[in-house]
Short mmCIF file of C-alpha atoms in Angstrom, two decimals:
data_model
loop_
_atom_site.label_atom_id
_atom_site.label_comp_id
_atom_site.label_asym_id
_atom_site.label_seq_id
_atom_site.Cartn_x
_atom_site.Cartn_y
_atom_site.Cartn_z
CA TYR D 1 41.45 -65.00 4.00
CA ASP D 2 39.69 -65.42 7.34
CA GLU D 3 38.69 -61.77 7.67
CA ASP D 4 35.48 -60.13 6.48
CA CYS D 5 35.26 -56.53 5.21
CA PHE D 6 33.87 -55.18 8.47
CA SER D 7 36.76 -56.65 10.47
CA ALA D 8 39.33 -55.32 8.02
CA PHE D 9 37.77 -51.86 8.03
CA SER D 10 37.64 -51.82 11.84
CA ARG D 11 41.29 -52.87 12.00
CA VAL D 12 42.56 -50.07 9.76
CA ARG D 13 40.13 -47.35 10.81
CA LEU D 14 41.79 -44.65 12.86
CA PRO D 15 40.21 -43.70 16.18
CA PRO D 16 38.84 -40.18 16.69
CA ILE D 17 41.26 -37.61 18.07
CA LYS D 18 40.32 -36.66 21.62
CA LEU D 19 41.01 -33.13 22.84
CA PRO D 20 40.25 -33.04 26.59
CA PHE D 21 39.93 -29.25 26.72
CA LEU D 22 37.23 -29.41 24.01
CA ASN D 23 35.22 -32.34 25.39
CA SER D 24 32.13 -30.17 25.83
CA ILE D 25 32.17 -29.29 22.11
CA PHE D 26 33.44 -32.61 20.71
CA PRO D 27 32.46 -35.28 23.27
CA ASN D 28 33.28 -38.09 20.81
CA GLY D 29 36.50 -36.47 19.61
CA ILE D 30 37.30 -35.22 16.14
CA LEU D 31 36.39 -37.92 13.64
CA ASN D 32 38.44 -38.64 10.55
CA GLY D 33 37.06 -36.69 7.63
CA SER D 34 35.73 -33.91 9.84
CA CYS D 35 35.86 -30.32 8.68
CA ILE D 36 35.76 -27.74 11.44
CA GLU D 37 35.67 -24.01 10.80
CA ILE D 38 36.60 -21.54 13.52
CA ARG D 39 35.41 -18.01 12.74
CA GLY D 40 36.02 -14.79 14.59
CA GLU D 41 37.23 -11.23 14.58
CA THR D 42 40.90 -10.35 14.18
CA GLY D 43 42.82 -11.01 17.39
CA CYS D 44 40.15 -13.14 19.08
CA GLY D 45 42.48 -16.16 19.48
CA LYS D 46 41.79 -18.35 16.43
CA THR D 47 45.49 -19.06 15.82
CA GLN D 48 46.03 -19.63 19.53
CA LEU D 49 43.24 -22.23 19.54
CA LEU D 50 44.72 -24.01 16.49
CA MET D 51 48.12 -24.09 18.18
CA GLN D 52 46.60 -25.45 21.41
CA MET D 53 44.82 -28.16 19.44
CA THR D 54 48.07 -28.96 17.61
CA ALA D 55 49.96 -29.27 20.91
CA GLN D 56 47.40 -31.75 22.28
CA ILE D 57 47.24 -33.77 19.05
CA VAL D 58 51.02 -34.31 18.74
CA LEU D 59 51.44 -35.38 22.39
CA PRO D 60 51.61 -39.14 22.93
CA PRO D 61 48.80 -40.77 24.94
CA ASN D 62 51.28 -41.52 27.71
CA PHE D 63 54.97 -41.19 28.52
CA ASN D 64 56.86 -43.18 31.15
CA GLY D 65 53.58 -44.21 32.75
CA ILE D 66 52.17 -40.67 32.81
CA GLN D 67 48.85 -40.10 31.03
CA LEU D 68 49.30 -37.15 28.63
CA LYS D 69 45.98 -37.60 26.78
CA GLY D 70 47.48 -36.91 23.36
CA ALA D 71 46.83 -38.57 20.01
CA ASN D 72 50.46 -39.05 18.89
CA ALA D 73 49.34 -37.89 15.45
CA LYS D 74 50.93 -35.90 12.65
CA VAL D 75 49.70 -32.39 11.90
CA VAL D 76 50.30 -30.08 8.96
CA PHE D 77 49.88 -26.46 10.02
CA ILE D 78 49.26 -24.18 7.03
CA ASP D 79 50.01 -20.64 8.18
CA THR D 80 48.67 -18.17 5.62
CA SER D 81 48.67 -15.28 8.09
CA GLY D 82 52.22 -15.52 9.45
CA HIS D 83 51.07 -15.83 13.07
CA PHE D 84 52.39 -19.33 13.83
CA ASP D 85 55.18 -19.34 16.43
CA VAL D 86 57.12 -22.59 16.91
CA PHE D 87 58.53 -21.38 20.24
CA ARG D 88 55.00 -20.74 21.49
CA LEU D 89 53.95 -24.22 20.36
CA SER D 90 56.93 -25.73 22.18
CA SER D 91 55.94 -23.85 25.33
CA MET D 92 52.33 -25.07 24.99
CA ILE D 93 53.50 -28.67 24.72
CA GLU D 94 55.68 -28.26 27.83
CA ASN D 95 52.77 -26.69 29.72
CA LEU D 96 50.44 -29.55 28.78
CA ILE D 97 53.02 -32.04 30.06
CA LYS D 98 53.52 -30.09 33.30
CA ARG D 99 49.75 -29.89 33.80
CA GLU D 100 49.48 -33.69 33.60
CA THR D 101 52.49 -34.20 35.90
CA LYS D 102 51.14 -31.61 38.37
CA GLY D 103 54.19 -29.40 37.75
CA GLU D 104 56.79 -32.09 38.33
CA GLU D 105 59.76 -32.19 35.98
CA ILE D 106 60.03 -35.50 34.18
CA ALA D 107 63.12 -37.19 32.83
CA GLY D 108 63.35 -36.80 29.10
CA MET D 109 61.13 -33.71 28.89
CA ASN D 110 63.30 -32.04 26.21
CA SER D 111 63.40 -35.16 24.04
CA LEU D 112 59.63 -35.62 24.47
CA VAL D 113 58.93 -32.04 23.35
CA LYS D 114 61.34 -32.46 20.42
CA ASP D 115 59.60 -35.71 19.44
CA CYS D 116 56.20 -33.96 19.57
CA LEU D 117 57.48 -31.09 17.41
CA SER D 118 58.76 -33.61 14.85
CA ARG D 119 55.11 -34.54 14.19
CA VAL D 120 54.30 -30.98 13.06
CA GLU D 121 54.93 -29.78 9.52
CA ILE D 122 54.63 -26.04 9.02
CA THR D 123 54.10 -24.39 5.66
CA ARG D 124 53.53 -20.75 4.78
CA PRO D 125 51.97 -20.39 1.33
CA LYS D 126 51.91 -16.86 -0.07
CA SER D 127 49.17 -17.35 -2.68
CA SER D 128 46.23 -19.58 -3.55
CA LEU D 129 48.42 -21.36 -6.09
CA GLU D 130 50.96 -22.23 -3.38
CA LEU D 131 48.12 -23.33 -1.08
CA ILE D 132 46.82 -25.63 -3.84
CA CYS D 133 50.30 -27.16 -4.20
CA VAL D 134 50.55 -27.72 -0.44
CA LEU D 135 47.12 -29.38 -0.23
CA LYS D 136 47.80 -31.61 -3.26
CA SER D 137 51.18 -32.65 -1.83
CA ILE D 138 49.48 -33.66 1.44
CA ILE D 139 47.06 -35.88 -0.50
CA ILE D 140 49.87 -37.47 -2.51
CA ASN D 141 52.16 -37.98 0.49
CA ASN D 142 49.36 -39.53 2.57
CA SER D 143 48.55 -42.01 -0.20
CA GLU D 144 52.17 -43.20 -0.26
CA LYS D 145 52.52 -43.80 3.50
CA ASN D 146 51.30 -46.49 5.83
CA LEU D 147 48.52 -45.64 8.29
CA GLU D 148 50.81 -44.74 11.22
CA GLU D 149 52.81 -42.24 9.14
CA THR D 150 49.92 -40.34 7.59
CA VAL D 151 48.91 -36.80 8.42
CA ARG D 152 45.83 -37.01 10.64
CA VAL D 153 44.96 -33.31 10.89
CA VAL D 154 45.47 -30.34 8.60
CA MET D 155 45.22 -26.96 10.30
CA ILE D 156 44.63 -24.08 7.89
CA ASP D 157 45.01 -20.73 9.59
CA GLY D 158 43.23 -18.26 7.33
CA LEU D 159 41.68 -20.34 4.55
CA ILE D 160 40.42 -17.29 2.66
CA SER D 161 43.52 -15.13 3.17
CA PHE D 162 44.04 -14.83 -0.58
CA TYR D 163 40.39 -14.14 -1.46
CA TRP D 164 40.80 -10.45 -2.34
CA ILE D 165 43.98 -11.02 -4.35
CA ASP D 166 42.22 -13.76 -6.33
CA LYS D 167 39.14 -11.59 -6.81
CA PHE D 168 41.24 -8.64 -8.02
CA ASN D 169 43.07 -10.91 -10.48
CA LYS D 170 39.76 -12.49 -11.58
CA SER D 171 41.23 -15.84 -10.59
CA GLU D 172 39.29 -19.04 -9.97
CA LEU D 173 41.98 -20.44 -7.66
CA GLY D 174 39.84 -19.99 -4.53
CA GLY D 175 37.27 -22.36 -6.01
CA ILE D 176 40.00 -24.90 -6.73
CA VAL D 177 41.17 -24.67 -3.10
CA ALA D 178 37.60 -25.37 -1.93
CA THR D 179 37.36 -28.37 -4.28
CA ILE D 180 40.62 -29.84 -3.00
CA VAL D 181 39.59 -29.36 0.65
CA ASP D 182 36.30 -31.11 -0.16
CA GLU D 183 38.25 -33.98 -1.78
CA MET D 184 40.44 -34.32 1.34
CA ILE D 185 37.37 -34.49 3.57
CA ARG D 186 35.55 -37.01 1.36
CA LYS D 187 38.54 -39.36 1.42
CA GLY D 188 38.15 -39.42 5.20
CA GLN D 189 41.86 -39.94 5.88
CA MET D 190 42.30 -36.73 7.82
CA SER D 191 40.44 -33.96 9.56
CA ILE D 192 40.66 -30.35 8.48
CA ILE D 193 40.41 -27.56 11.01
CA MET D 194 40.46 -24.08 9.55
CA THR D 195 40.05 -20.50 10.62
CA ASN D 196 38.35 -17.65 8.84
CA GLN D 197 37.98 -14.03 9.75
CA LEU D 198 34.52 -12.50 10.11
#
């Protein structure tokens, strides 16, 4: 082979995900293997922020010559709180496109939005055990896919939603969830962005 390790690693390494509306917080983008926690009171907009990030991430970088500033990446949105709204996400994607086109309608808008939504997987676990299964399936599925098909970002809305149920049942499942999230981060294949309530 005529390629050294550094060249091979550079070739397969995924670029950071840029989110223009968060440039002041993440000037270099969100790096693979990042773990970001968003904390706040109930109703402060944590889910809204995750959905806005998701909309930007699934947009392509450009469409028909128009810069959309997206990452064209796959996202798994784990909704433990039941607040995710696919119609709202669709509207956010449309609004991002309209912002970049200065309000002009573009040909193929509906198919573009549909294509963006196809890069979002939504799951709604109802317990820590189900959350563990979801996280493990993401790891397994990512290992079986080529680089372009892998999940780049996992959004977990309400990571500790099942804390009190687990505590009441004297369950150690919350610790297992934390271990799996740590494993996902250490592998560096994807970023994890999660919310927690204060």
